[in-house]
């Protein structure tokens, strides 16, 4: 019996080492370990052996079982390894993943912040959802002020605050003016507030969400020359040395006097062309901070004066590049064919 076993194991081992596919190995396994497999048959014979021989042969069968099982397992692993082995040529150039970049509005925000930080402005951002008080009342715009119509506004459905009024999606970054006065306490204040603004407009030149950058400077003896000087500096650095700024009288409730700020057109250098018509493009609003706004921020208008300006990031960026984007909504439509160009 011992001899039959030994022969069987020898034969099986040879078969295993000769096998070259998993399928062959599986059938070898069945031939040995299956219901009517060779080893099983021998195991069934055990009962005919003498009491002395039984444990000896039994132990031997167990040993061979393990040996054969292991041999099959090892061989399988080797076949799998060979089948999945691929030649790697480390000298072949890799596949370059496409590289993304910052959105053009983010690029503009970074550039503009840097320009103002260089002359001592502190970059801040204030809530996009704010109270009517910070968006309007604190800026000298009472409830019945018709000027409020210029700042069409999204209102939030929530209980109004007894002092601050309704909640709104901030329609301009000027909402940060009195918040900054409260944060800093007493002047000097040199703020550059860049944030998202919201107004319910949706057409080729308006998106309901857009960005503004708001400057606010408050100190002793601040006057219009400081305002003009700052705009000249910004224009030179952001738009280039050839571009010029002009102030045009205007009206805002929260500044007095107020100005619209224009810049010479970058396409025609101020001569007049299809884009600008008369040589000038409108950047945005500005003016000397109204005494009532200073009072709302608990700053004494008899001691301090200041200037403020609020311009659209999207608009300003397009004026820099002399870009005429047919539809401003492209900026936020996530079409990479458009965005990849910046
Ligand atoms: N907040 C005004 C707007 O959105 C711009 C502005 C800011 C005007 C600061 C004057 C001073 O149109």
Short mmCIF file of C-alpha atoms and ligand atoms in Angstrom, two decimals:
data_model
loop_
_atom_site.label_atom_id
_atom_site.label_comp_id
_atom_site.label_asym_id
_atom_site.label_seq_id
_atom_site.Cartn_x
_atom_site.Cartn_y
_atom_site.Cartn_z
CA UNK A 1 0.00 0.00 0.00
CA UNK A 2 2.81 2.30 0.90
CA UNK A 3 4.38 1.63 -2.43
CA UNK A 4 1.20 2.27 -4.42
CA UNK A 5 0.92 5.59 -2.61
CA UNK A 6 4.48 6.56 -3.39
CA UNK A 7 4.06 5.75 -7.06
CA UNK A 8 0.87 7.70 -7.23
CA UNK A 9 2.46 10.75 -5.64
CA UNK A 10 5.47 10.58 -7.95
CA UNK A 11 3.24 10.38 -11.02
CA UNK A 12 1.08 13.26 -9.83
CA UNK A 13 4.08 15.46 -9.13
CA UNK A 14 5.38 14.90 -12.63
CA UNK A 15 2.02 15.77 -14.11
CA UNK A 16 1.85 18.93 -12.04
CA UNK A 17 5.25 20.13 -13.10
CA UNK A 18 4.48 19.40 -16.75
CA UNK A 19 1.17 21.30 -16.70
CA UNK A 20 1.21 24.62 -18.50
CA UNK A 21 -2.34 25.90 -18.04
CA UNK A 22 -4.64 26.50 -15.11
CA UNK A 23 -7.26 24.27 -16.74
CA UNK A 24 -4.85 21.29 -16.81
CA UNK A 25 -3.99 21.89 -13.18
CA UNK A 26 -7.67 21.97 -12.27
CA UNK A 27 -8.27 18.59 -13.88
CA UNK A 28 -5.15 17.14 -12.20
CA UNK A 29 -6.56 18.36 -8.90
CA UNK A 30 -9.88 16.63 -9.58
CA UNK A 31 -8.11 13.39 -10.57
CA UNK A 32 -6.39 13.31 -7.19
CA UNK A 33 -8.85 14.92 -4.78
CA UNK A 34 -12.22 14.46 -6.50
CA UNK A 35 -14.93 12.10 -5.16
CA UNK A 36 -13.48 9.23 -7.17
CA UNK A 37 -9.97 10.70 -7.30
CA UNK A 38 -6.91 8.52 -6.75
CA UNK A 39 -6.12 9.65 -3.22
CA UNK A 40 -9.73 9.38 -2.20
CA UNK A 41 -9.89 5.82 -3.45
CA UNK A 42 -6.87 4.89 -1.34
CA UNK A 43 -8.35 6.63 1.69
CA UNK A 44 -11.43 4.43 1.34
CA UNK A 45 -9.16 1.33 1.39
CA UNK A 46 -7.88 2.27 4.85
CA UNK A 47 -10.63 0.39 6.60
CA UNK A 48 -9.29 -2.92 5.25
CA UNK A 49 -5.92 -2.42 6.92
CA UNK A 50 -4.82 -3.80 10.25
CA UNK A 51 -5.10 -1.65 13.35
CA UNK A 52 -1.33 -1.14 13.39
CA UNK A 53 -1.07 -0.04 9.79
CA UNK A 54 -4.10 2.26 9.77
CA UNK A 55 -2.55 5.25 11.63
CA UNK A 56 0.76 4.91 9.78
CA UNK A 57 -0.77 4.92 6.31
CA UNK A 58 -3.35 7.51 7.39
CA UNK A 59 -0.58 9.91 8.41
CA UNK A 60 1.26 9.25 5.17
CA UNK A 61 -1.85 10.01 3.11
CA UNK A 62 -2.28 13.31 4.96
CA UNK A 63 1.33 14.26 4.30
CA UNK A 64 1.04 13.53 0.58
CA UNK A 65 -2.25 15.42 0.38
CA UNK A 66 -0.54 18.55 1.68
CA UNK A 67 2.46 18.10 -0.59
CA UNK A 68 0.32 17.74 -3.68
CA UNK A 69 -1.97 20.60 -2.74
CA UNK A 70 1.03 22.85 -2.25
CA UNK A 71 2.61 21.78 -5.51
CA UNK A 72 -0.59 22.62 -7.38
CA UNK A 73 -0.91 25.98 -5.63
CA UNK A 74 2.68 26.97 -6.42
CA UNK A 75 2.39 25.92 -10.04
CA UNK A 76 -0.84 27.93 -10.43
CA UNK A 77 0.82 31.02 -9.03
CA UNK A 78 3.72 30.63 -11.42
CA UNK A 79 1.42 30.29 -14.45
CA UNK A 80 -0.58 33.39 -13.43
CA UNK A 81 2.63 35.34 -12.95
CA UNK A 82 3.84 34.41 -16.41
CA UNK A 83 0.51 35.19 -18.07
CA UNK A 84 0.32 38.68 -16.60
CA UNK A 85 3.94 39.58 -17.03
CA UNK A 86 4.43 42.48 -19.47
CA UNK A 87 7.65 43.91 -20.64
CA UNK A 88 8.09 47.44 -19.33
CA UNK A 89 10.22 49.79 -21.35
CA UNK A 90 11.10 52.58 -18.97
CA UNK A 91 12.52 54.72 -21.76
CA UNK A 92 9.16 55.22 -23.51
CA UNK A 93 7.84 58.77 -22.78
CA UNK A 94 4.85 58.79 -20.43
CA UNK A 95 1.37 60.02 -21.20
CA UNK A 96 1.10 63.62 -20.10
CA UNK A 97 -2.07 64.30 -18.08
CA UNK A 98 -3.84 67.45 -19.32
CA UNK A 99 -2.88 70.39 -17.09
CA UNK A 100 -5.61 72.70 -15.80
CA UNK A 101 -5.21 76.31 -14.71
CA UNK A 102 -6.99 78.86 -12.59
CA UNK A 103 -10.22 80.32 -13.94
CA UNK A 104 -9.68 83.73 -15.56
CA UNK A 105 -11.73 85.46 -12.87
CA UNK A 106 -9.57 83.87 -10.17
CA UNK A 107 -6.46 85.02 -12.05
CA UNK A 108 -7.85 88.56 -12.16
CA UNK A 109 -8.71 88.49 -8.44
CA UNK A 110 -5.15 87.44 -7.57
CA UNK A 111 -3.60 90.14 -9.77
CA UNK A 112 -5.85 92.88 -8.42
CA UNK A 113 -5.29 91.88 -4.77
CA UNK A 114 -1.53 91.93 -5.27
CA UNK A 115 -1.58 95.40 -6.84
CA UNK A 116 -3.47 96.89 -3.90
CA UNK A 117 -1.56 94.94 -1.25
CA UNK A 118 1.63 96.56 -2.56
CA UNK A 119 0.33 99.96 -1.49
CA UNK A 120 -0.82 98.84 1.92
CA UNK A 121 -4.41 97.70 1.34
CA UNK A 122 -5.66 94.71 3.33
CA UNK A 123 -7.57 92.08 1.41
CA UNK A 124 -10.85 91.12 3.07
CA UNK A 125 -14.10 89.50 2.08
CA UNK A 126 -17.49 89.96 3.65
CA UNK A 127 -20.67 87.86 3.67
CA UNK A 128 -22.43 87.12 0.41
CA UNK A 129 -25.68 86.84 2.34
CA UNK A 130 -26.06 90.02 4.33
CA UNK A 131 -28.60 92.23 6.02
CA UNK A 132 -30.35 95.10 4.27
CA UNK A 133 -28.73 97.36 6.82
CA UNK A 134 -25.16 96.66 5.63
CA UNK A 135 -26.19 96.60 1.97
CA UNK A 136 -28.31 99.77 2.01
CA UNK A 137 -29.23 101.62 5.20
CA UNK A 138 -25.69 101.92 6.54
CA UNK A 139 -24.79 103.30 3.09
CA UNK A 140 -27.19 106.21 3.43
CA UNK A 141 -29.90 104.53 1.34
CA UNK A 142 -33.19 104.56 3.21
CA UNK A 143 -36.03 102.08 2.52
CA UNK A 144 -37.85 104.50 0.21
CA UNK A 145 -34.72 105.67 -1.60
CA UNK A 146 -35.32 105.35 -5.35
CA UNK A 147 -31.55 104.81 -5.70
CA UNK A 148 -32.14 101.32 -4.32
CA UNK A 149 -33.80 100.39 -7.60
CA UNK A 150 -30.37 100.53 -9.23
CA UNK A 151 -29.34 97.68 -7.00
CA UNK A 152 -32.01 95.12 -7.88
CA UNK A 153 -31.75 92.54 -5.18
CA UNK A 154 -32.47 88.91 -4.34
CA UNK A 155 -34.21 88.68 -0.97
CA UNK A 156 -33.94 85.65 1.30
CA UNK A 157 -37.16 84.24 2.70
CA UNK A 158 -36.44 84.60 6.40
CA UNK A 159 -37.77 86.62 9.29
CA UNK A 160 -36.38 90.16 9.18
CA UNK A 161 -34.00 91.29 11.92
CA UNK A 162 -35.47 94.05 14.13
CA UNK A 163 -32.51 96.34 13.48
CA UNK A 164 -30.83 95.01 10.33
CA UNK A 165 -33.95 94.29 8.26
CA UNK A 166 -34.30 91.57 5.65
CA UNK A 167 -31.60 89.20 4.48
CA UNK A 168 -30.33 89.72 0.94
CA UNK A 169 -27.79 88.28 -1.45
CA UNK A 170 -25.32 91.14 -1.29
CA UNK A 171 -25.84 93.21 -4.49
CA UNK A 172 -22.48 95.01 -4.21
CA UNK A 173 -19.25 94.88 -2.24
CA UNK A 174 -20.09 98.24 -0.66
CA UNK A 175 -21.88 96.13 1.99
CA UNK A 176 -18.38 95.56 3.37
CA UNK A 177 -17.69 99.26 4.05
CA UNK A 178 -19.33 99.59 7.46
CA UNK A 179 -18.40 95.99 8.33
CA UNK A 180 -14.74 96.99 7.81
CA UNK A 181 -15.14 100.12 9.94
CA UNK A 182 -16.56 97.90 12.70
CA UNK A 183 -13.73 95.38 12.34
CA UNK A 184 -10.87 97.88 12.36
CA UNK A 185 -12.39 100.21 14.95
CA UNK A 186 -10.55 103.44 14.33
CA UNK A 187 -8.80 104.60 11.13
CA UNK A 188 -6.51 104.32 9.23
CA UNK A 189 -8.47 101.89 7.06
CA UNK A 190 -7.19 100.61 3.74
CA UNK A 191 -9.47 97.82 2.59
CA UNK A 192 -9.74 95.87 -0.62
CA UNK A 193 -12.87 93.73 -0.41
CA UNK A 194 -13.31 91.21 -3.22
CA UNK A 195 -16.45 89.11 -3.19
CA UNK A 196 -19.30 87.69 -5.21
CA UNK A 197 -22.31 89.93 -5.80
CA UNK A 198 -25.79 89.04 -6.98
CA UNK A 199 -28.41 90.86 -9.01
CA UNK A 200 -31.33 89.29 -10.88
CA UNK A 201 -30.08 89.95 -14.43
CA UNK A 202 -29.40 87.32 -17.07
CA UNK A 203 -28.45 88.43 -20.57
CA UNK A 204 -25.41 88.64 -22.84
CA UNK A 205 -23.75 91.28 -20.68
CA UNK A 206 -24.98 90.19 -17.22
CA UNK A 207 -24.74 87.10 -15.05
CA UNK A 208 -26.81 86.96 -11.83
CA UNK A 209 -23.59 86.25 -9.93
CA UNK A 210 -20.52 88.38 -10.58
CA UNK A 211 -17.54 89.76 -8.67
CA UNK A 212 -16.62 93.23 -7.49
CA UNK A 213 -13.56 94.69 -5.84
CA UNK A 214 -14.21 97.48 -3.40
CA UNK A 215 -11.59 99.85 -2.11
CA UNK A 216 -12.09 101.89 1.05
CA UNK A 217 -9.54 104.30 2.48
CA UNK A 218 -10.26 106.33 5.61
CA UNK A 219 -7.77 108.51 7.46
CA UNK A 220 -7.14 112.12 8.42
CA UNK A 221 -6.98 114.56 5.45
CA UNK A 222 -7.86 112.06 2.72
CA UNK A 223 -9.02 113.94 -0.38
CA UNK A 224 -9.81 113.47 -4.07
CA UNK A 225 -6.15 113.61 -5.09
CA UNK A 226 -5.54 110.40 -3.11
CA UNK A 227 -8.43 108.76 -4.93
CA UNK A 228 -7.17 109.87 -8.34
CA UNK A 229 -3.56 108.93 -7.51
CA UNK A 230 -4.61 105.42 -6.49
CA UNK A 231 -6.59 104.94 -9.71
CA UNK A 232 -3.66 106.18 -11.81
CA UNK A 233 -1.36 103.70 -10.04
CA UNK A 234 -3.81 100.84 -10.53
CA UNK A 235 -4.33 101.66 -14.20
CA UNK A 236 -0.59 101.84 -14.86
CA UNK A 237 0.16 98.49 -13.22
CA UNK A 238 -2.93 96.54 -14.25
CA UNK A 239 -3.60 97.93 -17.72
CA UNK A 240 -0.14 99.15 -18.76
CA UNK A 241 1.63 102.55 -18.86
CA UNK A 242 -0.24 103.87 -21.90
CA UNK A 243 -3.74 103.76 -20.46
CA UNK A 244 -5.27 106.86 -18.81
CA UNK A 245 -8.03 107.32 -16.23
CA UNK A 246 -10.66 110.06 -16.06
CA UNK A 247 -13.32 110.90 -13.48
CA UNK A 248 -16.83 111.81 -14.57
CA UNK A 249 -19.30 113.38 -12.11
CA UNK A 250 -22.02 110.95 -11.07
CA UNK A 251 -24.35 110.22 -8.19
CA UNK A 252 -24.21 107.57 -5.49
CA UNK A 253 -26.03 107.84 -2.20
CA UNK A 254 -22.99 106.72 -0.21
CA UNK A 255 -20.36 109.01 -1.70
CA UNK A 256 -20.22 112.77 -2.06
CA UNK A 257 -18.93 113.89 -4.49
CA UNK A 258 -19.32 110.77 -6.66
CA UNK A 259 -17.63 109.80 -9.91
CA UNK A 260 -17.77 107.24 -12.62
CA UNK A 261 -14.28 106.16 -13.52
CA UNK A 262 -13.36 105.69 -17.19
CA UNK A 263 -10.22 104.29 -18.78
CA UNK A 264 -8.90 104.85 -22.28
CA UNK A 265 -9.80 102.00 -24.62
CA UNK A 266 -6.97 99.49 -25.05
CA UNK A 267 -7.96 98.64 -28.61
CA UNK A 268 -7.75 102.15 -30.14
CA UNK A 269 -5.65 103.88 -27.43
CA UNK A 270 -8.45 106.36 -26.78
CA UNK A 271 -8.98 107.45 -30.38
CA UNK A 272 -12.44 105.89 -30.68
CA UNK A 273 -13.35 102.54 -32.22
CA UNK A 274 -16.16 100.00 -32.60
CA UNK A 275 -15.64 98.65 -29.06
CA UNK A 276 -15.55 101.93 -27.15
CA UNK A 277 -17.13 104.43 -29.58
CA UNK A 278 -15.54 107.55 -28.04
CA UNK A 279 -12.22 106.29 -26.76
CA UNK A 280 -13.28 105.66 -23.14
CA UNK A 281 -14.58 102.59 -21.32
CA UNK A 282 -16.46 102.76 -18.02
CA UNK A 283 -14.72 100.98 -15.14
CA UNK A 284 -17.13 101.64 -12.27
CA UNK A 285 -18.18 103.91 -9.42
CA UNK A 286 -16.24 105.85 -6.83
CA UNK A 287 -16.33 108.89 -4.61
CA UNK A 288 -15.56 110.47 -1.24
CA UNK A 289 -17.24 108.52 1.57
CA UNK A 290 -20.47 110.26 2.68
CA UNK A 291 -20.34 111.54 6.29
CA UNK A 292 -23.47 109.50 7.12
CA UNK A 293 -21.66 106.31 6.13
CA UNK A 294 -18.75 107.20 8.42
CA UNK A 295 -21.25 107.83 11.22
CA UNK A 296 -22.90 104.45 10.59
CA UNK A 297 -19.45 102.92 11.14
CA UNK A 298 -18.95 105.03 14.34
CA UNK A 299 -16.22 107.15 12.78
CA UNK A 300 -16.24 110.91 13.37
CA UNK A 301 -16.62 112.69 9.98
CA UNK A 302 -15.21 115.87 11.54
CA UNK A 303 -11.87 114.16 12.06
CA UNK A 304 -11.73 111.62 9.27
CA UNK A 305 -12.47 111.55 5.55
CA UNK A 306 -12.18 108.77 3.01
CA UNK A 307 -12.72 107.56 -0.51
CA UNK A 308 -14.28 104.40 -1.91
CA UNK A 309 -14.61 102.66 -5.25
CA UNK A 310 -16.36 99.52 -6.44
CA UNK A 311 -15.65 97.93 -9.80
CA UNK A 312 -16.61 94.66 -11.51
CA UNK A 313 -13.85 92.09 -11.81
CA UNK A 314 -15.24 90.55 -15.01
CA UNK A 315 -15.62 93.95 -16.70
CA UNK A 316 -12.21 95.18 -15.60
CA UNK A 317 -10.48 92.03 -16.79
CA UNK A 318 -12.04 92.26 -20.22
CA UNK A 319 -10.97 95.87 -20.56
CA UNK A 320 -7.41 94.86 -19.83
CA UNK A 321 -7.28 92.31 -22.58
CA UNK A 322 -9.28 94.44 -25.03
CA UNK A 323 -11.57 91.42 -25.09
CA UNK A 324 -15.00 91.60 -26.56
CA UNK A 325 -16.69 88.47 -25.30
CA UNK A 326 -19.94 88.24 -27.24
CA UNK A 327 -21.75 86.66 -24.30
CA UNK A 328 -20.52 87.23 -20.74
CA UNK A 329 -22.34 84.09 -19.59
CA UNK A 330 -19.58 82.07 -21.27
CA UNK A 331 -17.42 82.88 -18.25
CA UNK A 332 -19.54 80.62 -16.08
CA UNK A 333 -20.67 77.95 -18.52
CA UNK A 334 -17.66 75.70 -17.83
CA UNK A 335 -16.90 75.14 -21.51
CA UNK A 336 -13.22 74.26 -21.55
CA UNK A 337 -12.89 75.24 -25.24
CA UNK A 338 -13.48 78.81 -24.03
CA UNK A 339 -11.67 78.63 -20.68
CA UNK A 340 -8.52 77.01 -22.11
CA UNK A 341 -7.77 80.23 -23.99
CA UNK A 342 -6.91 82.16 -20.82
N1 LIG B 1 -21.42 99.94 -5.14
C1 LIG B 1 -21.47 100.68 -6.37
C2 LIG B 1 -22.03 99.76 -7.46
O1 LIG B 1 -22.15 98.58 -7.29
C3 LIG B 1 -20.10 101.17 -6.80
C4 LIG B 1 -19.46 102.13 -5.84
C5 LIG B 1 -18.64 101.69 -4.83
C6 LIG B 1 -19.64 103.48 -5.98
C7 LIG B 1 -18.04 102.58 -3.96
C8 LIG B 1 -19.03 104.39 -5.14
C9 LIG B 1 -18.22 103.94 -4.15
O2 LIG B 1 -22.36 100.24 -8.54
#
